[in-house]
Tab-separated table of C-alpha atoms and ligand atoms in Angstrom:
chain	number	residue	atom	x	y	z
A	30	MET	CA	85.941	-24.161	151.065
A	31	HIS	CA	87.776	-26.859	152.985
A	32	ASP	CA	90.165	-29.235	151.287
A	33	ASP	CA	89.556	-32.196	153.586
A	34	THR	CA	86.537	-34.463	153.679
A	35	ILE	CA	84.820	-35.173	156.974
A	36	ALA	CA	82.689	-38.165	157.923
A	37	ALA	CA	80.612	-39.259	160.896
A	38	ILE	CA	77.725	-41.432	161.954
A	39	ALA	CA	74.690	-39.134	161.746
A	40	THR	CA	72.199	-41.358	163.553
A	41	PRO	CA	72.107	-41.929	167.323
A	42	PRO	CA	73.927	-44.895	168.869
A	43	GLY	CA	71.970	-48.043	169.554
A	44	GLU	CA	69.869	-50.287	167.363
A	45	GLY	CA	67.555	-48.871	164.743
A	46	GLY	CA	66.081	-49.579	161.353
A	47	ILE	CA	68.787	-47.678	159.561
A	48	GLY	CA	72.062	-45.996	160.434
A	49	VAL	CA	73.489	-43.166	158.363
A	50	VAL	CA	77.117	-42.314	157.664
A	51	ARG	CA	77.510	-38.822	156.297
A	52	LEU	CA	80.435	-37.358	154.366
A	53	SER	CA	81.144	-33.792	153.322
A	54	GLY	CA	84.013	-32.342	151.336
A	55	PRO	CA	85.771	-32.445	147.989
A	56	GLN	CA	86.581	-36.177	148.143
A	57	ALA	CA	83.107	-37.273	149.222
A	58	TYR	CA	82.221	-38.463	145.753
A	59	THR	CA	85.491	-40.330	145.152
A	60	ILE	CA	85.308	-41.995	148.554
A	61	ALA	CA	81.717	-43.050	147.936
A	62	GLN	CA	82.728	-44.576	144.596
A	63	ALA	CA	85.412	-46.554	146.412
A	64	VAL	CA	83.296	-47.895	149.280
A	65	PHE	CA	79.855	-48.254	147.690
A	66	ARG	CA	79.049	-50.624	144.851
A	67	PRO	CA	75.660	-49.963	143.264
A	68	LEU	CA	73.675	-53.028	142.206
A	69	HIS	CA	73.519	-51.670	138.681
A	70	PRO	CA	76.994	-50.406	137.872
A	71	GLY	CA	77.489	-46.782	136.909
A	72	PRO	CA	78.445	-43.484	138.494
A	73	LEU	CA	76.484	-41.942	141.365
A	74	ARG	CA	74.288	-39.185	140.034
A	75	PRO	CA	73.495	-36.058	142.052
A	76	HIS	CA	70.328	-36.113	144.148
A	77	ARG	CA	69.531	-39.714	143.198
A	78	LEU	CA	69.215	-42.609	145.587
A	79	ARG	CA	71.207	-45.719	144.640
A	80	TYR	CA	70.777	-49.212	146.038
A	81	GLY	CA	73.801	-51.464	146.490
A	82	TYR	CA	76.489	-52.577	148.936
A	83	VAL	CA	79.140	-51.066	151.100
A	84	VAL	CA	82.197	-53.110	150.214
A	85	ASP	CA	85.548	-53.650	151.883
A	86	ALA	CA	88.909	-53.014	150.246
A	87	SER	CA	88.794	-56.416	148.507
A	88	GLY	CA	85.315	-55.700	147.138
A	89	ALA	CA	83.498	-58.060	149.522
A	90	PRO	CA	80.158	-56.708	150.782
A	91	ILE	CA	80.003	-55.289	154.319
A	92	ASP	CA	76.321	-54.326	154.296
A	93	GLU	CA	73.390	-53.661	152.021
A	94	ALA	CA	72.883	-49.903	151.729
A	95	LEU	CA	71.334	-46.895	150.023
A	96	CYS	CA	73.601	-44.105	148.895
A	97	THR	CA	72.694	-40.487	148.140
A	98	TYR	CA	75.056	-38.028	146.524
A	99	MET	CA	74.268	-34.313	146.912
A	100	ARG	CA	76.542	-32.292	144.684
A	101	ALA	CA	77.894	-28.926	145.827
A	102	PRO	CA	76.484	-26.383	146.308
A	103	ARG	CA	73.060	-27.990	146.625
A	104	SER	CA	73.716	-29.695	149.963
A	105	PHE	CA	73.575	-29.058	153.708
A	106	THR	CA	77.183	-27.855	153.812
A	107	ARG	CA	77.363	-26.467	150.249
A	108	GLU	CA	80.097	-29.045	149.701
A	109	ASP	CA	79.747	-32.437	148.032
A	110	VAL	CA	77.795	-34.536	150.531
A	111	VAL	CA	77.228	-38.281	150.506
A	112	GLU	CA	74.910	-40.142	152.840
A	113	ILE	CA	75.142	-43.905	153.136
A	114	SER	CA	72.196	-45.557	154.878
A	115	CYS	CA	72.996	-49.025	156.070
A	116	HIS	CA	71.381	-51.331	158.629
A	117	GLY	CA	71.029	-49.602	161.968
A	118	GLY	CA	73.127	-51.841	164.174
A	119	ALA	CA	76.330	-50.775	165.835
A	120	LEU	CA	78.490	-52.997	163.659
A	121	PRO	CA	77.276	-52.225	160.105
A	122	VAL	CA	77.371	-48.469	160.761
A	123	GLN	CA	80.760	-48.533	162.441
A	124	MET	CA	82.258	-50.756	159.752
A	125	THR	CA	80.920	-48.412	157.093
A	126	LEU	CA	82.410	-45.430	158.917
A	127	ALA	CA	85.743	-47.224	159.299
A	128	ARG	CA	85.717	-48.022	155.597
A	129	VAL	CA	85.031	-44.381	154.697
A	130	LEU	CA	87.828	-43.197	157.001
A	131	ALA	CA	90.228	-45.728	155.512
A	132	ALA	CA	89.320	-44.412	152.061
A	133	GLY	CA	90.499	-40.911	152.964
A	134	ALA	CA	87.883	-39.129	155.082
A	135	ARG	CA	88.618	-37.644	158.490
A	136	LEU	CA	86.320	-38.127	161.494
A	137	ALA	CA	84.192	-34.988	161.932
A	138	ARG	CA	84.266	-33.013	165.152
A	139	PRO	CA	80.999	-32.229	166.984
A	140	GLY	CA	78.931	-29.766	164.954
A	141	GLU	CA	81.427	-29.695	162.100
A	142	PHE	CA	78.878	-30.281	159.340
A	143	THR	CA	76.829	-27.359	160.608
A	144	LEU	CA	79.990	-25.291	161.066
A	145	ARG	CA	80.828	-25.872	157.412
A	146	ALA	CA	77.322	-24.874	156.381
A	147	PHE	CA	77.934	-21.633	158.274
A	148	LEU	CA	81.484	-21.026	157.023
A	149	ASN	CA	80.375	-21.705	153.453
A	150	GLY	CA	77.622	-19.115	153.820
A	151	ARG	CA	74.603	-21.377	153.467
A	152	ILE	CA	73.284	-20.422	156.883
A	153	ASP	CA	74.169	-17.678	159.326
A	154	LEU	CA	75.111	-18.203	162.952
A	155	THR	CA	71.548	-17.828	164.264
A	156	GLN	CA	70.436	-20.583	161.895
A	157	ALA	CA	73.348	-22.803	162.886
A	158	GLU	CA	72.380	-22.408	166.536
A	159	ALA	CA	68.738	-23.021	165.655
A	160	THR	CA	69.705	-26.364	164.113
A	161	LEU	CA	70.841	-27.474	167.544
A	162	ASP	CA	67.736	-26.014	169.183
A	163	VAL	CA	65.497	-27.969	166.789
A	164	ILE	CA	67.294	-31.174	167.768
A	165	ARG	CA	67.108	-30.407	171.488
A	166	ALA	CA	63.602	-28.888	171.673
A	167	GLN	CA	61.555	-30.340	174.541
A	168	THR	CA	58.190	-28.754	173.844
A	169	THR	CA	56.287	-27.821	170.692
A	170	ALA	CA	56.541	-24.132	171.672
A	171	GLY	CA	60.321	-24.433	171.926
A	172	LEU	CA	60.401	-26.261	168.606
A	173	ALA	CA	58.331	-23.527	166.932
A	174	LEU	CA	60.794	-20.870	168.128
A	175	ALA	CA	63.764	-22.890	166.885
A	176	GLN	CA	62.193	-23.560	163.499
A	177	ALA	CA	61.311	-19.906	163.009
A	178	GLN	CA	64.910	-18.965	163.782
A	179	LEU	CA	66.132	-21.667	161.405
A	180	GLY	CA	63.920	-20.039	158.788
A	181	GLY	CA	66.099	-16.948	159.137
A	182	TRP	CA	63.810	-14.209	160.487
A	183	LEU	CA	66.278	-13.143	163.171
A	184	ALA	CA	69.208	-13.094	160.758
A	185	GLN	CA	67.201	-10.897	158.410
A	186	GLU	CA	66.150	-8.468	161.134
A	187	VAL	CA	69.686	-8.125	162.403
A	188	ARG	CA	71.047	-7.623	158.888
A	189	ASP	CA	68.446	-4.882	158.299
A	190	LEU	CA	69.397	-3.187	161.554
A	191	ARG	CA	73.067	-3.251	160.618
A	192	ALA	CA	72.349	-1.923	157.143
A	193	GLN	CA	70.566	1.067	158.687
A	194	LEU	CA	73.677	1.889	160.693
A	195	LEU	CA	76.240	1.563	157.936
A	196	GLU	CA	75.476	4.834	156.191
A	197	PRO	CA	75.657	6.986	159.330
A	198	LEU	CA	78.945	5.269	160.191
A	199	ALA	CA	80.399	5.902	156.731
A	200	TYR	CA	79.372	9.531	156.995
A	201	LEU	CA	80.865	9.987	160.467
A	202	THR	CA	84.074	8.224	159.496
A	203	ALA	CA	84.494	10.553	156.553
A	204	LEU	CA	84.069	13.504	158.900
A	205	ILE	CA	86.873	12.384	161.220
A	206	ASP	CA	89.298	13.747	158.656
A	207	PHE	CA	87.700	17.182	158.871
A	208	PRO	CA	87.437	17.762	162.607
A	209	GLU	CA	87.402	21.532	162.344
A	210	ASP	CA	84.091	21.514	160.519
A	211	GLU	CA	81.148	22.045	162.786
A	212	VAL	CA	78.911	19.224	161.573
A	213	PRO	CA	75.247	18.741	162.056
A	214	HIS	CA	74.857	14.963	162.664
A	215	GLN	CA	71.172	15.606	163.039
A	216	GLU	CA	70.124	14.210	159.700
A	217	TYR	CA	71.040	10.689	160.828
A	218	LEU	CA	69.200	10.874	164.111
A	219	PRO	CA	65.934	9.388	162.805
A	220	ALA	CA	67.730	6.345	161.310
A	221	LEU	CA	69.668	5.809	164.527
A	222	GLN	CA	66.512	6.177	166.576
A	223	THR	CA	64.700	3.636	164.385
A	224	SER	CA	67.546	1.144	164.761
A	225	LEU	CA	67.543	1.535	168.508
A	226	GLU	CA	63.803	0.915	168.590
A	227	GLY	CA	64.299	-2.198	166.465
A	228	VAL	CA	66.928	-3.534	168.878
A	229	GLU	CA	64.693	-2.734	171.843
A	230	ARG	CA	61.771	-4.543	170.218
A	231	LEU	CA	63.905	-7.678	169.862
A	232	LEU	CA	65.066	-7.352	173.457
A	233	ALA	CA	61.518	-6.987	174.749
A	234	GLY	CA	60.650	-10.589	173.835
A	235	ALA	CA	63.967	-12.115	174.829
A	236	ALA	CA	63.149	-12.934	178.457
A	237	GLN	CA	60.120	-14.976	177.343
A	238	GLY	CA	61.947	-16.577	174.436
A	239	ILE	CA	64.786	-17.713	176.665
A	240	VAL	CA	62.361	-19.323	179.122
A	241	TYR	CA	60.698	-21.278	176.297
A	242	ARG	CA	64.039	-22.396	174.915
A	243	GLN	CA	65.963	-23.125	178.109
A	244	GLY	CA	63.117	-23.945	180.413
A	245	ALA	CA	63.205	-23.188	184.116
A	246	ARG	CA	63.555	-24.870	187.490
A	247	ALA	CA	60.856	-24.927	190.140
A	248	ALA	CA	61.413	-26.437	193.596
A	249	LEU	CA	58.576	-28.075	195.551
A	250	VAL	CA	59.209	-27.392	199.214
A	251	GLY	CA	57.224	-27.991	202.356
A	252	ARG	CA	56.947	-30.165	205.404
A	253	PRO	CA	56.889	-33.942	204.913
A	254	ASN	CA	53.458	-35.305	203.944
A	255	VAL	CA	51.959	-32.062	202.674
A	256	GLY	CA	51.760	-33.630	199.205
A	257	LYS	CA	54.884	-32.489	197.313
A	258	SER	CA	55.481	-35.786	195.534
A	259	SER	CA	51.788	-36.100	194.729
A	260	LEU	CA	51.843	-32.596	193.223
A	261	LEU	CA	54.907	-33.447	191.176
A	262	ASN	CA	53.150	-36.460	189.734
A	263	ALA	CA	49.962	-34.490	189.097
A	264	LEU	CA	51.933	-31.808	187.219
A	265	LEU	CA	53.741	-34.441	185.181
A	266	ARG	CA	50.390	-35.903	184.231
A	267	VAL	CA	49.447	-32.585	182.614
A	268	GLN	CA	52.126	-33.318	180.079
A	269	ARG	CA	55.525	-34.765	180.564
A	270	ALA	CA	58.196	-33.056	178.520
A	271	ILE	CA	60.264	-35.045	176.072
A	272	VAL	CA	63.695	-35.233	177.626
A	273	THR	CA	66.777	-37.227	177.123
A	274	PRO	CA	67.784	-38.779	180.442
A	275	ILE	CA	70.365	-36.829	182.422
A	276	PRO	CA	72.803	-38.752	184.619
A	277	GLY	CA	71.471	-38.957	188.157
A	278	THR	CA	72.391	-36.361	190.708
A	279	THR	CA	73.859	-37.255	194.032
A	280	ARG	CA	71.651	-34.813	195.856
A	281	ASP	CA	68.655	-35.808	197.903
A	282	THR	CA	66.328	-34.477	195.273
A	283	LEU	CA	64.312	-35.891	192.437
A	284	GLU	CA	63.988	-34.007	189.185
A	285	GLU	CA	61.385	-34.470	186.469
A	286	THR	CA	60.582	-32.221	183.553
A	287	ALA	CA	56.961	-31.216	182.929
A	288	ASN	CA	55.682	-29.333	179.907
A	289	LEU	CA	53.724	-26.454	181.402
A	290	ASP	CA	52.100	-24.301	178.702
A	291	GLY	CA	55.005	-25.008	176.388
A	292	ILE	CA	57.753	-24.352	178.928
A	293	PRO	CA	59.972	-27.262	179.923
A	294	VAL	CA	59.899	-26.910	183.692
A	295	VAL	CA	62.230	-29.028	185.782
A	296	LEU	CA	60.291	-29.813	188.947
A	297	ILE	CA	62.542	-30.514	191.882
A	298	ASP	CA	61.117	-32.620	194.677
A	299	THR	CA	62.852	-32.842	198.004
A	300	ALA	CA	62.100	-36.538	198.266
A	301	GLY	CA	64.822	-37.944	200.493
A	302	ILE	CA	66.545	-40.972	199.107
A	303	ARG	CA	67.500	-41.882	202.632
A	304	GLU	CA	65.155	-41.163	205.511
A	305	SER	CA	66.764	-39.255	208.344
A	306	HIS	CA	66.452	-39.867	212.072
A	307	ASP	CA	67.724	-36.423	212.911
A	308	PRO	CA	64.601	-34.587	214.145
A	309	VAL	CA	65.596	-31.334	212.464
A	310	GLU	CA	66.326	-33.068	209.200
A	311	GLN	CA	63.021	-34.882	209.441
A	312	LEU	CA	61.440	-31.516	208.752
A	313	GLY	CA	63.209	-31.535	205.403
A	314	VAL	CA	64.896	-28.181	205.963
A	315	GLU	CA	68.239	-29.116	204.484
A	316	ARG	CA	66.654	-30.910	201.543
A	317	SER	CA	64.447	-27.898	200.892
A	318	ARG	CA	67.497	-25.698	200.921
A	319	GLN	CA	69.185	-27.963	198.362
A	320	ALA	CA	66.128	-28.037	196.136
A	321	LEU	CA	65.876	-24.257	196.239
A	322	ALA	CA	69.501	-23.690	195.269
A	323	GLY	CA	69.471	-22.746	191.617
A	324	ALA	CA	65.684	-22.846	191.309
A	325	ASP	CA	63.973	-19.994	189.454
A	326	LEU	CA	60.738	-20.439	191.335
A	327	ALA	CA	59.667	-21.865	194.698
A	328	LEU	CA	56.455	-23.851	195.058
A	329	LEU	CA	55.704	-23.694	198.763
A	330	VAL	CA	53.259	-26.428	199.729
A	331	LEU	CA	51.015	-26.262	202.800
A	332	ASP	CA	48.512	-28.799	204.078
A	333	ALA	CA	45.115	-27.062	203.996
A	334	THR	CA	43.671	-29.414	206.594
A	335	VAL	CA	45.808	-28.159	209.459
A	336	PRO	CA	46.841	-24.672	210.545
A	337	PRO	CA	50.403	-23.830	209.479
A	338	GLY	CA	52.890	-24.431	212.280
A	339	PRO	CA	56.459	-23.438	213.108
A	340	ALA	CA	57.864	-26.112	210.761
A	341	ASP	CA	55.958	-24.596	207.858
A	342	ARG	CA	57.275	-21.187	208.782
A	343	VAL	CA	60.895	-22.370	208.859
A	344	ILE	CA	60.566	-23.733	205.320
A	345	ALA	CA	58.563	-20.721	204.127
A	346	GLU	CA	61.369	-18.446	205.244
A	347	LEU	CA	63.808	-20.355	203.035
A	348	THR	CA	61.775	-19.199	200.036
A	349	TYR	CA	61.660	-15.499	200.942
A	350	ASP	CA	64.342	-14.552	198.418
A	351	LYS	CA	62.679	-16.423	195.534
A	352	PRO	CA	59.597	-15.739	193.461
A	353	THR	CA	57.132	-18.076	195.145
A	354	ILE	CA	53.736	-19.630	194.546
A	355	LEU	CA	51.966	-20.841	197.653
A	356	ILE	CA	49.918	-24.028	197.315
A	357	TRP	CA	47.185	-25.060	199.733
A	358	ASN	CA	47.006	-28.784	199.059
A	359	LYS	CA	44.457	-31.398	200.252
A	360	GLN	CA	41.515	-29.164	199.439
A	361	ASP	CA	39.306	-32.245	199.250
A	362	VAL	CA	39.472	-32.587	203.015
A	363	VAL	CA	38.558	-29.003	203.883
A	364	HIS	CA	34.958	-27.914	204.082
A	365	ASN	CA	34.956	-25.112	201.560
A	366	PRO	CA	37.236	-26.209	198.722
A	367	ASP	CA	36.491	-23.146	196.568
A	368	LEU	CA	37.816	-20.729	199.121
A	369	VAL	CA	41.482	-19.991	198.597
A	370	ALA	CA	42.854	-18.892	201.934
A	371	PRO	CA	45.360	-16.023	201.870
A	372	SER	CA	49.013	-16.621	202.649
A	373	PRO	CA	49.738	-17.013	206.382
A	374	PHE	CA	53.207	-15.543	205.769
A	375	GLU	CA	54.288	-12.046	204.846
A	376	HIS	CA	56.227	-13.349	201.880
A	377	PRO	CA	58.118	-10.589	200.076
A	378	HIS	CA	57.999	-12.273	196.644
A	379	LEU	CA	54.673	-14.069	196.632
A	380	LEU	CA	53.313	-14.300	193.074
A	381	GLY	CA	50.164	-16.278	193.736
A	382	VAL	CA	48.172	-18.583	195.973
A	383	VAL	CA	46.573	-21.714	194.525
A	384	ALA	CA	44.357	-24.415	196.030
A	385	THR	CA	44.863	-27.999	194.838
A	386	THR	CA	43.928	-31.583	195.475
A	387	ALA	CA	46.953	-33.459	194.212
A	388	THR	CA	45.241	-36.832	194.494
A	389	THR	CA	42.337	-35.908	192.173
A	390	GLY	CA	44.043	-33.307	189.991
A	391	ALA	CA	41.709	-30.500	191.058
A	392	GLY	CA	43.417	-27.120	190.741
A	393	ILE	CA	46.418	-28.555	188.895
A	394	ASP	CA	45.612	-26.698	185.657
A	395	THR	CA	45.384	-23.441	187.586
A	396	LEU	CA	48.691	-24.239	189.252
A	397	SER	CA	50.280	-25.055	185.906
A	398	HIS	CA	49.148	-21.707	184.432
A	399	SER	CA	50.321	-19.843	187.543
A	400	ILE	CA	53.759	-21.398	187.157
A	401	SER	CA	54.041	-20.567	183.456
A	402	ARG	CA	52.844	-16.996	184.027
A	403	ALA	CA	55.293	-16.537	186.865
A	404	LEU	CA	58.175	-17.758	184.707
A	405	LEU	CA	57.197	-15.677	181.692
A	406	GLY	CA	56.393	-12.571	183.699
A	407	GLY	CA	53.047	-12.465	181.913
A	408	ALA	CA	50.760	-14.335	179.576
A	409	PRO	CA	51.989	-17.360	177.597
A	410	LEU	CA	52.739	-17.136	173.879
A	411	GLY	CA	49.833	-16.832	171.520
A	412	ALA	CA	49.840	-19.039	168.436
A	413	GLY	CA	52.144	-17.754	165.727
A	414	ALA	CA	54.226	-15.641	168.089
A	415	ALA	CA	57.354	-17.609	167.308
A	416	HIS	CA	59.513	-14.604	166.478
A	417	LEU	CA	61.229	-14.242	169.808
A	418	VAL	CA	64.911	-13.940	170.578
A	419	SER	CA	65.527	-17.099	172.577
A	420	SER	CA	69.244	-17.249	173.276
A	421	PRO	CA	71.167	-15.471	176.046
A	422	ARG	CA	74.001	-14.938	173.570
A	423	HIS	CA	71.728	-12.979	171.251
A	424	ARG	CA	70.180	-11.074	174.145
A	425	ASP	CA	73.578	-10.006	175.489
A	426	ALA	CA	74.748	-8.827	172.072
A	427	LEU	CA	71.503	-6.892	171.537
A	428	GLN	CA	71.908	-5.348	174.974
A	429	ARG	CA	75.386	-4.098	174.088
A	430	ALA	CA	74.148	-2.774	170.752
A	431	ALA	CA	71.322	-0.911	172.512
A	432	ASP	CA	73.661	0.599	175.122
A	433	HIS	CA	76.036	1.924	172.485
A	434	LEU	CA	73.267	3.204	170.238
A	435	ARG	CA	71.901	5.136	173.201
A	436	ALA	CA	75.371	6.559	173.756
A	437	VAL	CA	75.523	7.572	170.082
A	438	LEU	CA	72.179	9.361	170.328
A	439	ALA	CA	73.173	11.108	173.540
A	440	SER	CA	76.488	12.192	172.013
A	441	CYS	CA	74.784	13.561	168.926
A	442	ALA	CA	72.458	15.575	171.130
A	443	GLN	CA	75.393	16.998	173.111
A	444	GLY	CA	77.555	17.645	170.070
A	445	VAL	CA	80.622	15.642	171.173
A	446	THR	CA	83.429	14.955	168.738
A	447	VAL	CA	82.811	12.850	165.702
A	448	ASP	CA	85.351	10.138	166.508
A	449	LEU	CA	83.644	9.361	169.819
A	450	VAL	CA	80.311	8.960	168.107
A	451	ALA	CA	81.840	6.816	165.389
A	452	GLY	CA	83.477	4.634	168.051
A	453	ASP	CA	80.190	3.853	169.786
A	454	LEU	CA	78.480	3.228	166.490
A	455	THR	CA	81.183	0.746	165.484
A	456	VAL	CA	80.775	-1.145	168.751
A	457	ALA	CA	77.011	-1.329	168.182
A	458	LEU	CA	77.489	-2.610	164.637
A	459	ASN	CA	79.953	-5.268	165.754
A	460	ALA	CA	77.667	-6.412	168.565
A	461	LEU	CA	74.912	-6.980	166.010
A	462	GLY	CA	77.409	-8.700	163.727
A	463	GLU	CA	78.225	-11.205	166.460
A	464	ILE	CA	74.633	-12.414	166.375
A	465	THR	CA	74.635	-13.415	162.721
A	466	GLY	CA	78.315	-14.324	162.692
A	467	GLU	CA	79.423	-11.473	160.445
A	468	ALA	CA	81.779	-10.335	163.203
A	469	VAL	CA	82.920	-13.284	165.301
A	470	GLY	CA	86.173	-14.783	166.480
A	471	GLU	CA	87.327	-18.389	166.441
A	472	ASP	CA	86.771	-18.859	170.173
A	473	LEU	CA	83.109	-17.913	169.929
A	474	LEU	CA	82.606	-20.357	167.051
A	475	ASP	CA	84.305	-23.051	169.116
A	476	THR	CA	82.014	-22.540	172.096
A	477	ILE	CA	78.948	-22.600	169.876
A	478	PHE	CA	79.747	-25.620	167.750
A	479	THR	CA	81.239	-27.891	170.394
A	480	ARG	CA	77.762	-28.015	171.960
A	481	PHE	CA	76.640	-30.104	168.994
A	482	CYS	CA	76.864	-33.857	168.757
A	483	ILE	CA	79.134	-35.577	166.268
A	484	GLY	CA	77.485	-36.066	162.903
A	485	LYS	CA	75.482	-32.843	162.967
B	515	LIG	P1	55.280	-35.295	200.536
B	515	LIG	O1	55.923	-35.953	201.698
B	515	LIG	O2	55.131	-33.836	200.762
B	515	LIG	O3	55.935	-35.592	199.240
B	515	LIG	O4	53.761	-35.854	200.458
B	515	LIG	P2	53.167	-37.022	199.549
B	515	LIG	O5	52.921	-36.535	198.172
B	515	LIG	O6	54.034	-38.209	199.691
B	515	LIG	O7	51.777	-37.216	200.235
B	515	LIG	C1	51.645	-37.604	201.593
B	515	LIG	C2	50.279	-38.229	201.796
B	515	LIG	O8	49.250	-37.279	201.561
B	515	LIG	C3	49.996	-39.380	200.850
B	515	LIG	O9	49.311	-40.367	201.541
B	515	LIG	C4	49.139	-38.762	199.777
B	515	LIG	O10	48.274	-39.691	199.174
B	515	LIG	C5	48.356	-37.741	200.567
B	515	LIG	N1	47.913	-36.620	199.752
B	515	LIG	C6	48.688	-35.864	198.923
B	515	LIG	N2	47.934	-34.904	198.358
B	515	LIG	C7	46.669	-35.056	198.812
B	515	LIG	C8	45.424	-34.349	198.586
B	515	LIG	O11	45.362	-33.380	197.811
B	515	LIG	N3	44.351	-34.803	199.249
B	515	LIG	C9	44.392	-35.877	200.128
B	515	LIG	N4	43.284	-36.228	200.708
B	515	LIG	N5	45.536	-36.533	200.341
B	515	LIG	C10	46.668	-36.153	199.709
B	516	LIG	ZN1	57.515	-36.716	198.845
């Protein structure tokens, strides 16, 4: 347990109905008694809401407020926690925070409440990370994954996998002292094999989980006037993702996030902010190149009403190293709108060809499904399939665990020395321990928790 008490504003900046100042630590109760005066005098009782006033050092009211005291260990951090809800304007909340700090609390660092919940053993590292994912989720599918992880399924699976490995490790470690004995490690092979299969099962869903959680980037490229901006708007109409605004980029591209089958997809349009008089640049080659940089998927747009020309080919070639979906737009103008023409280019990574009319929305659903399938490498999530590893950190640790478990199995088969086998097994166990936080260093905790906002 920590001996200092932290405090922060837990609600977002700006005006709102209420603003919450949260405290956690051994002095939370004493500080609350000093800064909050209940209407009906008497001590704060655990898990009861009290009405009253935040008061300054002289006892004069600062704001009307509600105060909740959650006594350790029945709180978010397992420490004494106090939440003071005052009016949600910048001044009442900040004055309340200042008052709490003056009374002995220290301003919390980003993620420090959640870090304490982790350090005090209320949640494991996967649940701490899931807290952030719940806050940042952009689609209901992403939210479902985060909430399942917050529920602890991944922590439990990883703990079970580690438990399976502990006995073989204890056995092998004991044998290191008796190297001359010719030992059959065979009896542990089934347990090791089962663990490896468990790790591989978790890894199998990780690519999909990460796409749902992190989203992906898709660049709309094509000659001017083929309908890129119209397609962007049509895709956004399917369902715009909930996003917090990101500071504008300086590039000649426009980015909007669409929710395509539960995946937050950043659609990058090459819309030039400034129109160019350079004839080459008028083709949008450089802007297409910019849009494609860092994109996971290319959406190559062609005008179905005219045969593709050299300008289309130049832009098509820019996409040859990306997974690409080819879009024949302006189907409404062609005579046989149901006929999807094949690709005019020998594209090495073409994943699909779709016909659309951006102005009416025809074909946009098909396009949306093609994009989500391309990003997931298969069908979208069915309902209830929320148990997917969704963080690159977890995937990388599982990958290391799998590699070393395979080495252990191979070594057992070849009869190498016991200490080598034990070494690989220890690495595998530690890799799994990094996921739940049972084996982590300070620097890893720092990188994880500084991604949080203050007050969480
Ligand atoms: P961009 O330069 O590639 O972004 O193309 P825009 O989206 O700005 O579209 C250029 C013009 O084509 C506009 O006048 C659009 O209304 C029109 N347009 C876009 N998509 C379609 C379509 O599917 N059918 C028809 N008939 N016109 C379209
Ligand atoms: Zn445009």
